[in-house]
Coordinates of N, CA and C and ligand atoms in Angstrom, one line a residue:
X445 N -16.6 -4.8 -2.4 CA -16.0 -3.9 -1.5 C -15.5 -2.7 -2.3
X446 N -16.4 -1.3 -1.9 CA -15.7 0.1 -2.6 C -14.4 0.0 -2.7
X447 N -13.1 0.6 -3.1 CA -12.1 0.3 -2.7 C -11.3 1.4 -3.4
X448 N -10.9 1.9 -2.6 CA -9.5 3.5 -3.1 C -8.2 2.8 -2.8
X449 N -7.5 3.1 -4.0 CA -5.6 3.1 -3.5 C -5.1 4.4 -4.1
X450 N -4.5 4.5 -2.9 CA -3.5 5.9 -2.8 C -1.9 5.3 -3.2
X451 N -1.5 5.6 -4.4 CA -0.4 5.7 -4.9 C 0.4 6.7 -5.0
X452 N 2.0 7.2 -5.6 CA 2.7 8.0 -5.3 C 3.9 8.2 -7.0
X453 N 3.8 6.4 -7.2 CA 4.7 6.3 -8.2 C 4.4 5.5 -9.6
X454 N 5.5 4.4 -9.7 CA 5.3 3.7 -10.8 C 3.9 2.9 -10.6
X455 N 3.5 2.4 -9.8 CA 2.0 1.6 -9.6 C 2.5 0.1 -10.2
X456 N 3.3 -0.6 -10.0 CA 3.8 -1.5 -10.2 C 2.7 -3.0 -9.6
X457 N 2.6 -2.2 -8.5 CA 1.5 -2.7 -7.2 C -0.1 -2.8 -7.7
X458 N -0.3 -1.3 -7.8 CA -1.6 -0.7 -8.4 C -1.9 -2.0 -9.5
X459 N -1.2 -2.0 -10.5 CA -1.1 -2.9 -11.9 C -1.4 -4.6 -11.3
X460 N -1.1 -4.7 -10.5 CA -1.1 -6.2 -10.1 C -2.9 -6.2 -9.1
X461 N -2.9 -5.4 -8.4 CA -4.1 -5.2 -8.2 C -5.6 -5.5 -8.8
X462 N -4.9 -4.1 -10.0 CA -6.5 -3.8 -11.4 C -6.2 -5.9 -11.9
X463 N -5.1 -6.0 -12.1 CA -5.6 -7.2 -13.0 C -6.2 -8.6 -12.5
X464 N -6.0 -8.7 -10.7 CA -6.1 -9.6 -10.1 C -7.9 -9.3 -9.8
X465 N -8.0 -7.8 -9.8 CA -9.2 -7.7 -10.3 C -10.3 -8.1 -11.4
X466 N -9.7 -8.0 -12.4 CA -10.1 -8.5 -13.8 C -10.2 -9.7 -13.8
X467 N -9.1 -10.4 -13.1 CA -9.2 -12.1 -13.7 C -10.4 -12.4 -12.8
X468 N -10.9 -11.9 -12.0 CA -12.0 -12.0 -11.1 C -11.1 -12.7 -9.7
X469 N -10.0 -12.7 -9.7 CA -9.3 -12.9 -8.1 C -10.3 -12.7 -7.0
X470 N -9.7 -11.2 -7.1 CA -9.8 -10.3 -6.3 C -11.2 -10.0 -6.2
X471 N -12.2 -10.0 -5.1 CA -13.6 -9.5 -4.9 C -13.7 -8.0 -4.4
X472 N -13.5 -7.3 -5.2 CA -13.1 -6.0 -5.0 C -13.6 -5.0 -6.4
X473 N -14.1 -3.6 -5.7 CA -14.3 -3.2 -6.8 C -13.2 -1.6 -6.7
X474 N -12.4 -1.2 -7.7 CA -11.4 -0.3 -7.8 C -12.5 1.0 -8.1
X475 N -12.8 2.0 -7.2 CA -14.0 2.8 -7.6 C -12.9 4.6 -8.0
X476 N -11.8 4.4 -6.9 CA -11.1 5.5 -7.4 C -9.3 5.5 -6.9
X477 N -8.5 6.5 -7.4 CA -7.0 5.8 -7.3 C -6.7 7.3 -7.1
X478 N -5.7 7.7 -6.1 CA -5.3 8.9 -5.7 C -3.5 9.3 -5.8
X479 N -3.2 10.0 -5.7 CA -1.8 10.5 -5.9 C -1.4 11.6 -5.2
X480 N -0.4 11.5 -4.5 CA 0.2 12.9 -4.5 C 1.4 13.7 -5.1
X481 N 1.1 13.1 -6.3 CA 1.8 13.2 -7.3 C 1.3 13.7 -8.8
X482 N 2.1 14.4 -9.7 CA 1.3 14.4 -10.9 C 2.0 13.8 -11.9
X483 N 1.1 13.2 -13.0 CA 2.1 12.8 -13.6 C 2.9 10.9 -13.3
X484 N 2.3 10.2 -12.7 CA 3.3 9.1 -12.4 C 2.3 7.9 -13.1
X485 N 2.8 6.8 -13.1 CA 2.3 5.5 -14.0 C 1.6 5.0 -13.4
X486 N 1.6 5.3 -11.4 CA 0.2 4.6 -11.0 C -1.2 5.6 -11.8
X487 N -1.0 7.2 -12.0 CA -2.6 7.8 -12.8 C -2.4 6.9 -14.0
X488 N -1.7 6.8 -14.7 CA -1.6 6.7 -16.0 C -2.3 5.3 -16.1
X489 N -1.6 4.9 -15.5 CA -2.4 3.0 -15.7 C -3.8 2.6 -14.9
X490 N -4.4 3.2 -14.1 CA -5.5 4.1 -14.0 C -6.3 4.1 -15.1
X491 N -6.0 5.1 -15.4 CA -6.6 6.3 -16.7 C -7.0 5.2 -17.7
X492 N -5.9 3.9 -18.2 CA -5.9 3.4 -18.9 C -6.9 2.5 -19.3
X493 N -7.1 2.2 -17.8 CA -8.5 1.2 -17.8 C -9.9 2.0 -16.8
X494 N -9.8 3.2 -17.3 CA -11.0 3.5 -16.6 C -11.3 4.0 -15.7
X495 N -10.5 3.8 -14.4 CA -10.1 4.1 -12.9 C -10.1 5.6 -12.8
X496 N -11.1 6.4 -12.2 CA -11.5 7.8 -11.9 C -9.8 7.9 -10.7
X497 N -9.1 9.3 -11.3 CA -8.1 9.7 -10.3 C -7.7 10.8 -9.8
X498 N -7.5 11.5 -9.1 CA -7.2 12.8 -8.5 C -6.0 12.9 -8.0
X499 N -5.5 13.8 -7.9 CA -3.7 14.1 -7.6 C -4.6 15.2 -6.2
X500 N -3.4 15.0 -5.2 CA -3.3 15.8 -4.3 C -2.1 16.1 -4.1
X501 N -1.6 17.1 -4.7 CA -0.7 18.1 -4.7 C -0.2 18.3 -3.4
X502 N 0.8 18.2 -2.5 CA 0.6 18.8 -1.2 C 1.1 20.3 -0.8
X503 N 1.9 20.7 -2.5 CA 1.9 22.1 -2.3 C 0.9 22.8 -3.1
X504 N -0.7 22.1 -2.8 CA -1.8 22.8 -3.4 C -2.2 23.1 -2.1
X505 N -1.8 23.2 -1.0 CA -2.7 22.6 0.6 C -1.7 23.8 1.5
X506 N -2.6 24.6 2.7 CA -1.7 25.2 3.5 C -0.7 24.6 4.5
X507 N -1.2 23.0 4.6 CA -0.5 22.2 5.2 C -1.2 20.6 5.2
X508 N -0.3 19.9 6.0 CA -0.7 18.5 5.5 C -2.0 17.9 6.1
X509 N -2.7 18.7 7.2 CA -3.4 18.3 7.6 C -4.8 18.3 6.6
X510 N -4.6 19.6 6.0 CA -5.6 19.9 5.2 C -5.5 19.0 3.7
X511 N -4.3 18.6 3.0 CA -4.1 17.7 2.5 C -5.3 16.1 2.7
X512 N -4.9 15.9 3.6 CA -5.5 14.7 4.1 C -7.1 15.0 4.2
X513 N -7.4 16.2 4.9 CA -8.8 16.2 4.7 C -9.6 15.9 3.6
X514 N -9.1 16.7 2.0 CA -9.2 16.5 1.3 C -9.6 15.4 0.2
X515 N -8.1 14.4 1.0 CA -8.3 13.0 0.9 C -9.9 12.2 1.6
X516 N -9.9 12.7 2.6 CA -11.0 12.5 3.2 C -12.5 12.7 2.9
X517 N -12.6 13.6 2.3 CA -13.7 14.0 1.5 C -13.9 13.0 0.3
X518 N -12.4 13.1 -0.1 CA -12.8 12.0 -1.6 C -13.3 10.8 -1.6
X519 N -12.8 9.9 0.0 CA -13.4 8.6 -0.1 C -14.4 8.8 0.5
X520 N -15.2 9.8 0.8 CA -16.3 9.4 1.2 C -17.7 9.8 0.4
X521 N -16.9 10.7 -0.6 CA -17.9 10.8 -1.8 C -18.1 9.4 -2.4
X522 N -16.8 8.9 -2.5 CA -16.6 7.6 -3.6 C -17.1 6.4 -2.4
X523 N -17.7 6.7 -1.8 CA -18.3 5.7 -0.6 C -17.2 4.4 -0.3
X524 N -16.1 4.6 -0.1 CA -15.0 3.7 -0.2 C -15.0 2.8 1.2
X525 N -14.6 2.0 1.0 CA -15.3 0.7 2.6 C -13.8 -0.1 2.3
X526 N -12.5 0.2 1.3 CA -11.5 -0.4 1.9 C -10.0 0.7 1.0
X527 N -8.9 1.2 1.8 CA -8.4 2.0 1.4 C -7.0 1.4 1.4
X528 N -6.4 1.2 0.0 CA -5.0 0.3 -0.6 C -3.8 1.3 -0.3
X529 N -3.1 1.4 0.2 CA -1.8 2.3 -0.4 C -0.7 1.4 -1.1
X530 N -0.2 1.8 -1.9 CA 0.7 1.1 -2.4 C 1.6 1.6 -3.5
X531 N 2.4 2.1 -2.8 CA 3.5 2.9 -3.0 C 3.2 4.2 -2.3
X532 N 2.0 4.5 -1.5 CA 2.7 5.9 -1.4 C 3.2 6.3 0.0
X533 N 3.7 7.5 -0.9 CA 5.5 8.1 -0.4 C 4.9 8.9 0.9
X534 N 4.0 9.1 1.6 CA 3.6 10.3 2.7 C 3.3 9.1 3.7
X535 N 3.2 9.1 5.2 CA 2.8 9.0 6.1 C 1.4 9.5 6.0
X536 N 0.7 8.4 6.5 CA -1.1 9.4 7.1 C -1.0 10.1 8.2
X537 N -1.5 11.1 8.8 CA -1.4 11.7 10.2 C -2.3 11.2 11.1
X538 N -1.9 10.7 12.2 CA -2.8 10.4 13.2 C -4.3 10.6 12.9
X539 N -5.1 12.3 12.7 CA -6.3 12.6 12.4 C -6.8 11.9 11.6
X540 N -6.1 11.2 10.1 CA -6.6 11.2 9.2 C -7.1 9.3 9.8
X541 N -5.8 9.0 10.7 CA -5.9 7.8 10.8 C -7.4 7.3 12.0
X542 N -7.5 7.9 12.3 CA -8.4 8.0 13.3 C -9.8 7.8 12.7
X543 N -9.9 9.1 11.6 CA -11.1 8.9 11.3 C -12.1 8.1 10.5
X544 N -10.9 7.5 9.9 CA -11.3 6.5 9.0 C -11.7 5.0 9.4
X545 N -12.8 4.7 9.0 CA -13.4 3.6 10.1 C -13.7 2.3 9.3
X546 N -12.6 2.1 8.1 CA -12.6 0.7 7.5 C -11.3 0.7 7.2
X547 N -10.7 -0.6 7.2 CA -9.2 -1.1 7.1 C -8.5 -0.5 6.3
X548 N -7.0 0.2 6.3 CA -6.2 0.7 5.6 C -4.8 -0.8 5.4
X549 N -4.9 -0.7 4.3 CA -4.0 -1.5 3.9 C -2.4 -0.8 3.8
X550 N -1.3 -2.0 3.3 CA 0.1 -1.6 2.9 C 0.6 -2.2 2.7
X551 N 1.5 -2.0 1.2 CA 2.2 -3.4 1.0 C 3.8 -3.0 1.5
X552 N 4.8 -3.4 2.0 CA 6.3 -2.7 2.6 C 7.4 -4.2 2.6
X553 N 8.4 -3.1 1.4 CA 9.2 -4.2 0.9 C 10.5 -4.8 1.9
X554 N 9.9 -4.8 3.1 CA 10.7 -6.0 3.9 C 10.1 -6.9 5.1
X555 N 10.7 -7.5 5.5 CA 10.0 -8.0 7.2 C 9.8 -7.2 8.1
X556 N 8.9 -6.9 7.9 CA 9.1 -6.0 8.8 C 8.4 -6.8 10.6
X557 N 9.4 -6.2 11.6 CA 9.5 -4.8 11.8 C 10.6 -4.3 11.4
X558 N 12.1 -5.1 10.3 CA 13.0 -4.6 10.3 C 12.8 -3.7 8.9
X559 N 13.6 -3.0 9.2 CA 13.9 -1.7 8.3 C 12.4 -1.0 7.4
X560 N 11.8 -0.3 8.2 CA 10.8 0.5 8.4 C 10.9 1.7 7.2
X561 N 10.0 2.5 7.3 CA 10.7 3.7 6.3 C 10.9 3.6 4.9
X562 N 12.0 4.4 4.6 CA 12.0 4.5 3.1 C 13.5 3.6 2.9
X563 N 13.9 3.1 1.5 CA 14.9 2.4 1.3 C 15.1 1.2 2.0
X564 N 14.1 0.7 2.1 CA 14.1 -0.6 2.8 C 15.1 -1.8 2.5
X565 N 14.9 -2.2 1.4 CA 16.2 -2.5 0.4 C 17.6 -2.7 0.5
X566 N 17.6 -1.0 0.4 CA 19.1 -0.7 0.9 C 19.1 -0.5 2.1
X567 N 18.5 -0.4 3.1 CA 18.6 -0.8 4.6 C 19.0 -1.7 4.6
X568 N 18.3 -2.9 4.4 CA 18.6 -4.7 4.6 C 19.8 -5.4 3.9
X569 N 20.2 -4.4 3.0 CA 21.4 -4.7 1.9 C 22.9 -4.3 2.7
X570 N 22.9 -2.9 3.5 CA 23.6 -2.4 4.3 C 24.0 -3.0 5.6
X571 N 22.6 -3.6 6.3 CA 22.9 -4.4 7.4 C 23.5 -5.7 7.0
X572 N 23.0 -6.3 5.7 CA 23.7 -7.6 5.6 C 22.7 -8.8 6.0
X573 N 21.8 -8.5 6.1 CA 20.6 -9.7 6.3 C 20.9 -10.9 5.3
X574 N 20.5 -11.9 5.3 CA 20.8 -12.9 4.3 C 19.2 -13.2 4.0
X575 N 18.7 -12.7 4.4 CA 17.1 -12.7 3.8 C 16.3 -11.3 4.3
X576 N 15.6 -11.4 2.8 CA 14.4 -9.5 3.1 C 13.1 -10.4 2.6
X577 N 12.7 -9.9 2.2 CA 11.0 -10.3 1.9 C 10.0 -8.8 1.8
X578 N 8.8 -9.0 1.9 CA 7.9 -8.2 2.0 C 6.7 -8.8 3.5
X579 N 5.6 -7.4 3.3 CA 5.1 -7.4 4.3 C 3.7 -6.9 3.9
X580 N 2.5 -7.2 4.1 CA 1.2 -6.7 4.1 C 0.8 -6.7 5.4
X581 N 0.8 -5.4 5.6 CA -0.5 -5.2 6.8 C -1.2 -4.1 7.1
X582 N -1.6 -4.0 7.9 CA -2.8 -2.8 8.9 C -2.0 -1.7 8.8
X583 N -2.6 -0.5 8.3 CA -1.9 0.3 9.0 C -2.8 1.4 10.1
X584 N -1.8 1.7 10.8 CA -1.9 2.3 12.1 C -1.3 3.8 12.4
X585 N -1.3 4.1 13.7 CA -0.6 5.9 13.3 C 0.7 5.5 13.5
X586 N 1.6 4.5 13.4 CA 3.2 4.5 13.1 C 3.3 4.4 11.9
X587 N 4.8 4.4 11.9 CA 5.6 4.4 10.7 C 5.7 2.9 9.8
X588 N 4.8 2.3 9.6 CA 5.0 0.8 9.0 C 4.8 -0.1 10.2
X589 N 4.2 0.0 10.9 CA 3.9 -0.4 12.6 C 2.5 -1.4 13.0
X590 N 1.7 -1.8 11.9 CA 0.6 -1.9 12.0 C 0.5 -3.0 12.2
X591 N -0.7 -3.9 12.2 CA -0.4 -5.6 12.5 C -0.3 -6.3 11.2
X592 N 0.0 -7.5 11.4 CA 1.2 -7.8 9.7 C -0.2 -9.1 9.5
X593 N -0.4 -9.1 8.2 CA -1.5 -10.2 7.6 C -0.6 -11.0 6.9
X594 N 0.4 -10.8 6.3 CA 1.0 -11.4 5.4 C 2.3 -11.5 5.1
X595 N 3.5 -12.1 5.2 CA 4.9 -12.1 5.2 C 5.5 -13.1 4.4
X596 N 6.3 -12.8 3.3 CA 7.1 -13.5 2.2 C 8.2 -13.6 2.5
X597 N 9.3 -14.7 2.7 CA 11.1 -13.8 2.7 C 11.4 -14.6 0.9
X598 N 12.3 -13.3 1.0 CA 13.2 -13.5 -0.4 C 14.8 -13.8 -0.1
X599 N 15.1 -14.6 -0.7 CA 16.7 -14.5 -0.2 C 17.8 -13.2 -0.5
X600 N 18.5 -12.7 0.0 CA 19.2 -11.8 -0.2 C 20.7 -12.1 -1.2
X601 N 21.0 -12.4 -2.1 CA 22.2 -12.8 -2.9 C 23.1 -12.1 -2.4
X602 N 24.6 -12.6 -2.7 CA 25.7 -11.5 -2.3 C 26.0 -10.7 -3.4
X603 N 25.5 -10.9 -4.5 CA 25.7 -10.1 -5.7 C 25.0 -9.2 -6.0
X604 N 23.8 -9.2 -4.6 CA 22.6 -8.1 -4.7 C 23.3 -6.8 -4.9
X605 N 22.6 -6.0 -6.0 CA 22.4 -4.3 -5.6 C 20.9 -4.0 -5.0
X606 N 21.0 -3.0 -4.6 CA 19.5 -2.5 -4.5 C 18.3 -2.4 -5.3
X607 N 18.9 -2.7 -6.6 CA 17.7 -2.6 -7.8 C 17.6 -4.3 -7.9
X608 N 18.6 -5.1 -7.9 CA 18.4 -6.7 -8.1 C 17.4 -7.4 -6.9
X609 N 18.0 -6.6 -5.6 CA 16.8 -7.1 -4.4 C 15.6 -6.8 -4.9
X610 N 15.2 -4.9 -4.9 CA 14.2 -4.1 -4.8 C 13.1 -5.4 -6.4
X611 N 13.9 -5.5 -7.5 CA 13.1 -6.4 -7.9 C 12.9 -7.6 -7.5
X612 N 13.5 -8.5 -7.2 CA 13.2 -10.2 -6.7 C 12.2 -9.5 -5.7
X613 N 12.3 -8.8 -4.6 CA 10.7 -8.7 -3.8 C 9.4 -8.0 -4.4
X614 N 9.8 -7.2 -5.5 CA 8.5 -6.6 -6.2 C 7.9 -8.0 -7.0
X615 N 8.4 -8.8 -7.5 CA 7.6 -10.2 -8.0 C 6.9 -11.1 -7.0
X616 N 7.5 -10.8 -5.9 CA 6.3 -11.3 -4.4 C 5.4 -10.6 -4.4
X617 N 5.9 -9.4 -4.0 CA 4.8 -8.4 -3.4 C 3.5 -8.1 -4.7
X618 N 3.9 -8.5 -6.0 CA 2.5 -8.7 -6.4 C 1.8 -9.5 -6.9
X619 N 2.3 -11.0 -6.4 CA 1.0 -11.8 -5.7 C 1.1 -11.8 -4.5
X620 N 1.7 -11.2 -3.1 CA 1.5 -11.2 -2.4 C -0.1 -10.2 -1.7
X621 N 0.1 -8.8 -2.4 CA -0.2 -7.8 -2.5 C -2.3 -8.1 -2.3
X622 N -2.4 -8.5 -3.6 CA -3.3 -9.1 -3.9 C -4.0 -10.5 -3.1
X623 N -3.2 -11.4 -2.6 CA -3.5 -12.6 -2.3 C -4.2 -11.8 -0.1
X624 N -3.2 -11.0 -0.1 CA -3.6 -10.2 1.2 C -5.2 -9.5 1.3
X625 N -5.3 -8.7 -0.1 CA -6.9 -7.9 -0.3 C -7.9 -9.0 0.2
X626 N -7.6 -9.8 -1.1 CA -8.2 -11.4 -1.5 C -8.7 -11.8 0.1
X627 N -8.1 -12.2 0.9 CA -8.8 -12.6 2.0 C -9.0 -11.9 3.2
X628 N -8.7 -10.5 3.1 CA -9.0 -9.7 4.1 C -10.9 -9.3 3.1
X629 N -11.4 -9.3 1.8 CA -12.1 -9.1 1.4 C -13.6 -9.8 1.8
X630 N -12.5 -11.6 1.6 CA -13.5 -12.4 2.3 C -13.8 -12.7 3.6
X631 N -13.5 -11.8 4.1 CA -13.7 -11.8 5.6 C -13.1 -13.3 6.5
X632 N -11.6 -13.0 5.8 CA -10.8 -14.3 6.1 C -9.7 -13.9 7.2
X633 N -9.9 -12.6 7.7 CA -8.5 -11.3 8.2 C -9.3 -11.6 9.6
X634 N -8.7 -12.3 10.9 CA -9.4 -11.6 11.9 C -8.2 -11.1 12.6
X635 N -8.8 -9.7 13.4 CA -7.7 -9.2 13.8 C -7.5 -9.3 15.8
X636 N -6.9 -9.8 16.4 CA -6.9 -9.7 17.9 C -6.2 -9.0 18.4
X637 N -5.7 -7.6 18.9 CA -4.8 -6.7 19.0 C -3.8 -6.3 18.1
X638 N -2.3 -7.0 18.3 CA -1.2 -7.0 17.4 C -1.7 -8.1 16.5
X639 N -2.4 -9.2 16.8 CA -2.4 -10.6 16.0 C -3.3 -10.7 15.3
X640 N -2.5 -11.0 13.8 CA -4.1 -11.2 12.9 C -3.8 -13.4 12.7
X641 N -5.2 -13.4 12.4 CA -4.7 -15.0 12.2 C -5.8 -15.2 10.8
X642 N -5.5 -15.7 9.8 CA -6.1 -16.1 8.8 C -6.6 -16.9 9.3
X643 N -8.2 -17.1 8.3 CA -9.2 -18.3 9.0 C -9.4 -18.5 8.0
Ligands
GRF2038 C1 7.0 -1.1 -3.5 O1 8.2 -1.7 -3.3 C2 6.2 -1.1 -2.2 O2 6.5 -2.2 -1.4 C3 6.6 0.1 -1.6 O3 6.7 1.1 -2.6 C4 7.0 0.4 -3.8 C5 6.0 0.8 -4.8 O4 6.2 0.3 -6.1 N1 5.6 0.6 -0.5 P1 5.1 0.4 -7.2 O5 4.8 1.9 -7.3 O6 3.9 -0.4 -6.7 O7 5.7 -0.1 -8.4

């Protein structure tokens, strides 16, 4: 399965990916890795093993729509047949979502549907949850809204900050991350409206 991820930052995600790749996990082939960013450790770790990458700038673009097109063009040069995000920081727009006619992935560091958005973390730290977790799913034209394949909880400590959470869920989320590709690859993901049910 072609396969693009669009990253933004550290690639912490990305990294768990390439290697679940490598051990031969993952039935997936990493054909290209995108950014809207320059400069960050998802290109870099990329670069490192090979991974063709492009930065889309979005004040290279008269606006975001054209941005995305962009994007648009890239996977379809790179014949891409499954598209990863993982970590990145933009919303897709409706158009882009539309046109794209094989599964968009996401990995989002809580239960969602609770605490959506950015700062998830410190959302769930703020309200006082006694448990956060992560989330893999579909994505769709909302904001983190898509149908959920895969759901971890982590316990929330009282001693938590938002970097002591934000890590205990990043050590889920990358076997989670992966273990999600993994069987949406093998054609293990069926999806029934809101409901996906592993088979
Ligand atoms: C992760 O917490 C992921 O859940 C969220 O953004 C963060 C990306 O981290 N969508 P990294 O770049 O994969 O290290």
């Amino acid at each position: 399965m072609r396969t693009a991820i669009l990253a933004s930052g550290r690639g912490s995600n990305l990294q768990a990916l390439i290697e679940a790749c490598h051990s031969g996990y993952l039935p997936i082939e990493i054909v290209a890795v995108g950014s809207d960013q320059l400069g960050t450790g998802a290109l870099q770790r990329s670069e490192e093993v090979g991974i063709p990458t492009r930065v889309f700038q979005i004040n290279n673009y008269p606006h975001r729509q054209a941005q995305e097109e962009d994007i648009l063009i890239w996977i379809q040069e790179n014949r891409v047949e499954l598209l990863l995000l993982a970590g990145y920081m933009r919303v897709l727009g409706p158009q882009f979502i539309s046109q794209v006619q094989f599964p968009i992935m996401n990995i989002h560091p809580s239960l969602l549907p609770a605490f959506p958005g950015l700062h998830a973390q410190r959302q769930a730290l703020e309200y006082g949850v006694k448990v956060s977790g992560c989330t893999v799913h579909l994505v769709d034209q909302g904001l983190d809204s898509g149908p959920i394949i895969l759901q971890e909880a982590v316990p929330v400590l009282p001693q938590d900050t938002e970097e002591s959470l934000a890590q205990r869920i990043l050590e889920v989320e990358h076997r989670l991350y992966p273990e999600a590709v993994r069987l949406l690859a093998l054609g293990k993901v069926e999806r029934s409206g809101r409901r996906v049910k592993i088979l």
